[in-house]
mmCIF file of C-alpha atoms in Angstrom:
data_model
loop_
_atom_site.group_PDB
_atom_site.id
_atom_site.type_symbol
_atom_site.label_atom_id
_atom_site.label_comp_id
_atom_site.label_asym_id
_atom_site.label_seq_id
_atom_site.Cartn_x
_atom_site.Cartn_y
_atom_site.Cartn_z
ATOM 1 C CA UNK B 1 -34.042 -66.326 -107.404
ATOM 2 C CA UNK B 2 -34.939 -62.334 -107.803
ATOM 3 C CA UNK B 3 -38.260 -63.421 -109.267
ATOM 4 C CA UNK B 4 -38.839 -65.864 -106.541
ATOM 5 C CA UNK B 5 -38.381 -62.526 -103.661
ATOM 6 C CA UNK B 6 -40.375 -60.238 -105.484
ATOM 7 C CA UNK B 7 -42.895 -62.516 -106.173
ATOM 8 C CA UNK B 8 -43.237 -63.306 -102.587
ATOM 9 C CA UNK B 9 -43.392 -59.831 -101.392
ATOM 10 C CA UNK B 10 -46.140 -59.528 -103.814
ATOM 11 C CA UNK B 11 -47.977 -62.219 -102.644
ATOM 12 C CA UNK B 12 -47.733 -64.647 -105.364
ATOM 13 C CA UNK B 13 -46.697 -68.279 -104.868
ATOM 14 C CA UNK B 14 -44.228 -70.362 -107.190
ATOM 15 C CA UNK B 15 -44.030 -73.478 -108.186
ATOM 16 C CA UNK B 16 -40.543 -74.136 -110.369
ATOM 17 C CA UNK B 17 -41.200 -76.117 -113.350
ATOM 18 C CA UNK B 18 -38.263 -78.415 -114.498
ATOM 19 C CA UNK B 19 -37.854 -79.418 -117.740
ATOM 20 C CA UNK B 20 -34.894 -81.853 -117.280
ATOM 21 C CA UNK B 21 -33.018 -82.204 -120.703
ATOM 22 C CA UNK B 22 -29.669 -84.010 -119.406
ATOM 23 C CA UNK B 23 -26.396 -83.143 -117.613
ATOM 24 C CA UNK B 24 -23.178 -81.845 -119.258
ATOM 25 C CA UNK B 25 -21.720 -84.378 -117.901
ATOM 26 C CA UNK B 26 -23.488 -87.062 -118.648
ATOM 27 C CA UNK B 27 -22.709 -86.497 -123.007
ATOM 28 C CA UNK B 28 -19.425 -86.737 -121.616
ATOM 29 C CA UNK B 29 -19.710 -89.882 -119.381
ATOM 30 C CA UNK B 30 -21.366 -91.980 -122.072
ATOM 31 C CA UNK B 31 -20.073 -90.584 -125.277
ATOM 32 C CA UNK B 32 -20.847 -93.782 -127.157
ATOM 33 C CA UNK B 33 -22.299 -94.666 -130.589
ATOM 34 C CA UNK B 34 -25.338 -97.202 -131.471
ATOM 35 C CA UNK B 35 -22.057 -99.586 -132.680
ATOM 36 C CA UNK B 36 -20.218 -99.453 -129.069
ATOM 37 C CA UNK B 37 -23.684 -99.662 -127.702
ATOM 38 C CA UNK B 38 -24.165 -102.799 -129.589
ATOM 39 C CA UNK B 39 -21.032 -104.397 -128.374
ATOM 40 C CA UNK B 40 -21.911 -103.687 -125.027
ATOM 41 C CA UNK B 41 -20.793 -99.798 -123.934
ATOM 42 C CA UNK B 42 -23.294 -98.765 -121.093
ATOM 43 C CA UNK B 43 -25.304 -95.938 -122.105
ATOM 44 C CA UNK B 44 -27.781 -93.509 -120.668
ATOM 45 C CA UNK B 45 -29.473 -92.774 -123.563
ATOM 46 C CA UNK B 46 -32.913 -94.706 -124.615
ATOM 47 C CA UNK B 47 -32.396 -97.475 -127.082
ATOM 48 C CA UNK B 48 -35.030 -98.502 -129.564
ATOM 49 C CA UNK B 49 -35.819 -101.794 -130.672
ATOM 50 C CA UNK B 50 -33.251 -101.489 -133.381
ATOM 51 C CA UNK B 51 -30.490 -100.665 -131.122
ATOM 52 C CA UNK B 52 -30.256 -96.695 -132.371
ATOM 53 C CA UNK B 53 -29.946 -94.146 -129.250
ATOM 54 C CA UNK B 54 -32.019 -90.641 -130.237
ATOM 55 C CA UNK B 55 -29.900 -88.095 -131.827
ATOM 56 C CA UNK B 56 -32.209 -85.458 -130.179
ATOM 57 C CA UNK B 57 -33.827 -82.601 -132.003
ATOM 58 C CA UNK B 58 -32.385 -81.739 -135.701
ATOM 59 C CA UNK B 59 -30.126 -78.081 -135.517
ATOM 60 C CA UNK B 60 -32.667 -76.113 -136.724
ATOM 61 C CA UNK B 61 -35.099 -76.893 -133.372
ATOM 62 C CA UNK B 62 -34.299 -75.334 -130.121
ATOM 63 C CA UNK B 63 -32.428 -76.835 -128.049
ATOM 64 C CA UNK B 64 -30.369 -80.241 -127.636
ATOM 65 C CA UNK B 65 -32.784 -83.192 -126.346
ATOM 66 C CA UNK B 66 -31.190 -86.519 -126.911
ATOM 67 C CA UNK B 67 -33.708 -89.121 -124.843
ATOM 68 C CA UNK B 68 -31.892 -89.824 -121.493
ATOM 69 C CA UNK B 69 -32.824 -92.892 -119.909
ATOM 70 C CA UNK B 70 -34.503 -92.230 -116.343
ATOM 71 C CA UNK B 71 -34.317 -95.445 -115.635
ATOM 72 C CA UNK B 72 -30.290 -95.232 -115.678
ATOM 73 C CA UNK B 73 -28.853 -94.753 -112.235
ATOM 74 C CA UNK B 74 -26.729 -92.056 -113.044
ATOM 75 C CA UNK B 75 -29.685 -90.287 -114.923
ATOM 76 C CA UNK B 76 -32.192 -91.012 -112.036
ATOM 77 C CA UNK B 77 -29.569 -89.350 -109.873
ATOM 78 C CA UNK B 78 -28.458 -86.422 -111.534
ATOM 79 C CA UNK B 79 -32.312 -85.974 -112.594
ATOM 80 C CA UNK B 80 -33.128 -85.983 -108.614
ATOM 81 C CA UNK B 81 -30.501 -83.627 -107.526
ATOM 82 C CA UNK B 82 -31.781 -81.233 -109.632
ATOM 83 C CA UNK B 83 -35.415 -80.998 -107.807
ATOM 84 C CA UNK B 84 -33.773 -81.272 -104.917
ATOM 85 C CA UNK B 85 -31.458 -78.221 -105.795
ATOM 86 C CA UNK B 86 -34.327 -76.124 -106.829
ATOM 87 C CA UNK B 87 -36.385 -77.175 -103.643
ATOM 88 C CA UNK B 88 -33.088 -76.039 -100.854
ATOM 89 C CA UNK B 89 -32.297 -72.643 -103.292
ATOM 90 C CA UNK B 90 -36.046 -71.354 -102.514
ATOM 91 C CA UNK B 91 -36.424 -73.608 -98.844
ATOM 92 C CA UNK B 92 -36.326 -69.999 -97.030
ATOM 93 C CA UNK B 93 -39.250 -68.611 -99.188
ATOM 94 C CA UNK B 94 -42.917 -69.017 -98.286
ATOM 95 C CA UNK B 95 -44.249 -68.769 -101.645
ATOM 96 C CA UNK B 96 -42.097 -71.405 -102.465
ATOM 97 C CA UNK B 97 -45.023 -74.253 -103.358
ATOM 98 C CA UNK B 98 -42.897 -77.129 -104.479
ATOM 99 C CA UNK B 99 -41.548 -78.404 -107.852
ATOM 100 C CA UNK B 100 -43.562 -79.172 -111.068
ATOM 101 C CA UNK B 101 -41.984 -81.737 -113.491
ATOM 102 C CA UNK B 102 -42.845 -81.379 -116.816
ATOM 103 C CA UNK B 103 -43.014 -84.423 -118.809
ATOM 104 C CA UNK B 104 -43.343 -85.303 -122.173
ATOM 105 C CA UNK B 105 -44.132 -89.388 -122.609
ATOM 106 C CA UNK B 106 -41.481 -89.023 -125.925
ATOM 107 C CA UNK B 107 -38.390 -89.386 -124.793
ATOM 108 C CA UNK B 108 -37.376 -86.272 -125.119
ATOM 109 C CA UNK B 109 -37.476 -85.139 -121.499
ATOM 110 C CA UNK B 110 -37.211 -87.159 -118.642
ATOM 111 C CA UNK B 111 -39.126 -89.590 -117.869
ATOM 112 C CA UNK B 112 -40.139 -90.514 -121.632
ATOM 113 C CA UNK B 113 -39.484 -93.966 -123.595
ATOM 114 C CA UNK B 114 -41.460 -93.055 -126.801
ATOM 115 C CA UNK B 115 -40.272 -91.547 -130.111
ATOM 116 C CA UNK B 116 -40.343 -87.589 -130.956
ATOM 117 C CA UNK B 117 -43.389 -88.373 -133.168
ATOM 118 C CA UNK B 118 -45.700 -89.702 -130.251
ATOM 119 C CA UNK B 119 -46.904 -92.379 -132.558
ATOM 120 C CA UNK B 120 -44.728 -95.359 -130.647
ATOM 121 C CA UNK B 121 -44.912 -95.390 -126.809
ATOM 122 C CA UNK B 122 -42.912 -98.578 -127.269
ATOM 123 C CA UNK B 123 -39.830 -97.504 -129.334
ATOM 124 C CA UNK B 124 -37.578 -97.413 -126.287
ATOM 125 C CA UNK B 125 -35.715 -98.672 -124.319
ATOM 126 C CA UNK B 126 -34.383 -101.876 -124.687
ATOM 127 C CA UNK B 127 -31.059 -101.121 -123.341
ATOM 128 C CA UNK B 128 -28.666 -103.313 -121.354
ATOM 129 C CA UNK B 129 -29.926 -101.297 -117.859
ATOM 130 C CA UNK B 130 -33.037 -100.983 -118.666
ATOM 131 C CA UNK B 131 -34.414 -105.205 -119.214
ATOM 132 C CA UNK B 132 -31.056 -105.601 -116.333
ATOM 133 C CA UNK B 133 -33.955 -103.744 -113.990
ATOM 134 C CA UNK B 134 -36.824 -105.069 -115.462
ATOM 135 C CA UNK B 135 -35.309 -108.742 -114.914
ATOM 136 C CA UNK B 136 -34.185 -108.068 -111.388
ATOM 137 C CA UNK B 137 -38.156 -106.703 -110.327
ATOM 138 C CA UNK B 138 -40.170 -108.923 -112.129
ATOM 139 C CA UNK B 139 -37.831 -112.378 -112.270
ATOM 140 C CA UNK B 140 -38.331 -112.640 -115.812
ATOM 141 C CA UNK B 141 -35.162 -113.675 -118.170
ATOM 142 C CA UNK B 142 -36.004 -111.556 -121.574
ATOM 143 C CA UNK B 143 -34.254 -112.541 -124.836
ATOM 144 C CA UNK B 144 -31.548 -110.588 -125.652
ATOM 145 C CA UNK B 145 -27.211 -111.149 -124.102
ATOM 146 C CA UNK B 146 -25.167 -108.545 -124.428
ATOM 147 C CA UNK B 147 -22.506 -108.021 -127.035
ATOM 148 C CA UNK B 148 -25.130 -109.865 -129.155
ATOM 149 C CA UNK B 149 -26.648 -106.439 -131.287
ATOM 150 C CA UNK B 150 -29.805 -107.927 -132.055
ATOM 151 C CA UNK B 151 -30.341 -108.395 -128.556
ATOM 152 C CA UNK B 152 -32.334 -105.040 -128.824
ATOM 153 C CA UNK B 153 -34.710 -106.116 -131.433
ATOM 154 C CA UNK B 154 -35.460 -109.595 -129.466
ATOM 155 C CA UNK B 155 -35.878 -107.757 -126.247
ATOM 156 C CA UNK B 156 -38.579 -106.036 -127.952
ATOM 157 C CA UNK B 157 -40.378 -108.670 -129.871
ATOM 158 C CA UNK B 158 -40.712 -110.283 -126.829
ATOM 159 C CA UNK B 159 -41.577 -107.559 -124.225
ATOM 160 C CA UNK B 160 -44.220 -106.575 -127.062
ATOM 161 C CA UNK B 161 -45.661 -109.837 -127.703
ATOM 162 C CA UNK B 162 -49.704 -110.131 -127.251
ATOM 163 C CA UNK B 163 -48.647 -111.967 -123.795
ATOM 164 C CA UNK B 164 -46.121 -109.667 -122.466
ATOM 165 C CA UNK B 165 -47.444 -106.428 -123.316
ATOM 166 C CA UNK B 166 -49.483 -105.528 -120.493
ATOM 167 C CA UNK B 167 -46.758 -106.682 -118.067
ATOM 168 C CA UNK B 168 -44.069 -104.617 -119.915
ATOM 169 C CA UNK B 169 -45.984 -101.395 -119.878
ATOM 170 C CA UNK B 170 -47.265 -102.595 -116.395
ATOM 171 C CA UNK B 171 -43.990 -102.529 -114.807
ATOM 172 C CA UNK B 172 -42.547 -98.861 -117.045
ATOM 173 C CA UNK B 173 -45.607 -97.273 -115.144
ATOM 174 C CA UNK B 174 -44.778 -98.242 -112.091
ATOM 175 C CA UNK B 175 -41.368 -96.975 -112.878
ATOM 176 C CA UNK B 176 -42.654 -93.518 -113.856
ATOM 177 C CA UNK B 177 -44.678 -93.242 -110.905
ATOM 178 C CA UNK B 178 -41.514 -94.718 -108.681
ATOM 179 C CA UNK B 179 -39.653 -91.698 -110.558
ATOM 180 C CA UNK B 180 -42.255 -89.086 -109.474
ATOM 181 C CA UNK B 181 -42.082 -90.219 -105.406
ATOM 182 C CA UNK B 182 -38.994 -90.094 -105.639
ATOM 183 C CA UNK B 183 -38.536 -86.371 -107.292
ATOM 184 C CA UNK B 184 -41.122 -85.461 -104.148
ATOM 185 C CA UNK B 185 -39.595 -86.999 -101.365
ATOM 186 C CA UNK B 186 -36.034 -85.278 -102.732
ATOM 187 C CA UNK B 187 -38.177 -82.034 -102.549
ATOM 188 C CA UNK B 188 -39.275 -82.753 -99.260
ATOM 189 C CA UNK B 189 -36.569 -83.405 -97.964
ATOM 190 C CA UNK B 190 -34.658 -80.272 -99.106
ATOM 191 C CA UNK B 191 -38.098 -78.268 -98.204
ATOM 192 C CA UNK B 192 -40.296 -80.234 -95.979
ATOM 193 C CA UNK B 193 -43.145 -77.777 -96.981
ATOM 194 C CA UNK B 194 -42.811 -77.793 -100.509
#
């Protein structure tokens, strides 16, 4: 916030960067392992095609990023509150410019679905949630009932089949771009000239 003042008085503008890598509370809130996820436990972690949540980085990287699901409500919503926190702590300064999010397509910050090695976009998520939305926008049914635990890997061989491709990855860029008004208007509305 210091930074923010001194900045100003020195005429340079900010824009906060957020790097969103989870909640506290939601590693408590969904504490669960690939086998409760399997028979069903709700989770808002990404889950790959073979029904494993990411671990996040190994101890001897920086930091703890485990692959939160944006597409989870209570992700999405913690996520949110976040911008929208940074945007009302600096509303009062002018050289407040607005919020950047930085994103990294790999599931390790929000909004990601791929794997830490960029080499599959379409590793996650398969979760319960996730096709649950995916269903509900597009009026598909997709392979897959819950406590079944290969419902994961038959989610996927369908959503990535030659004739469902397109639509899948369709439909998870609209949801990233949904994400992204979202984070604005929750900016805006904290600072309506952010």
């Amino acid at each position: 916030e210091m930074a923010v003042r001194v900045f100003g008085r020195n005429g340079i503008s900010v824009i906060a960067s957020i790097e969103y890598d989870g909640n506290n509370c939601l590693r408590d809130e969904y504490p669960f392992n690939d086998g409760q996820v399997a028979l069903g436990a709700d989770t808002a972690l990404l889950v790959s095609r073979e029904g494993a949540q990411p671990s996040g980085r190994p101890p001897n990287e920086r930091g703890y990023s485990p692959g939160w699901n944006f597409l989870h409500p209570r992700v999405e919503e913690l996520a949110l509150s976040v911008a929208a926190d940074v945007a009302a702590k600096f509303a009062d300064q002018p050289n407040f410019l607005g919020v950047n999010w930085t994103q990294y397509l790999t599931g390790e910050w929000t909004p990601g679905y791929g794997s830490r090695s960029w080499s599959d976009p379409l590793l996650y998520s398969y979760d319960d949630a996730t096709i649950a939305r995916f269903e509900k926008d597009t009026g598909l049914d997709v392979p897959g009932e819950p406590p079944d635990p290969t419902r994961f890997a038959q989610r996927a061989q369908f959503l990535c089949a030659e004739d469902m491709r397109a639509r899948w990855v369709q439909w998870r860029c609209e949801k990233t771009r949904e994400f992204y008004l979202k984070a604005r208007d929750a900016v805006r509305a904290a600072d309506p000239d952010a």
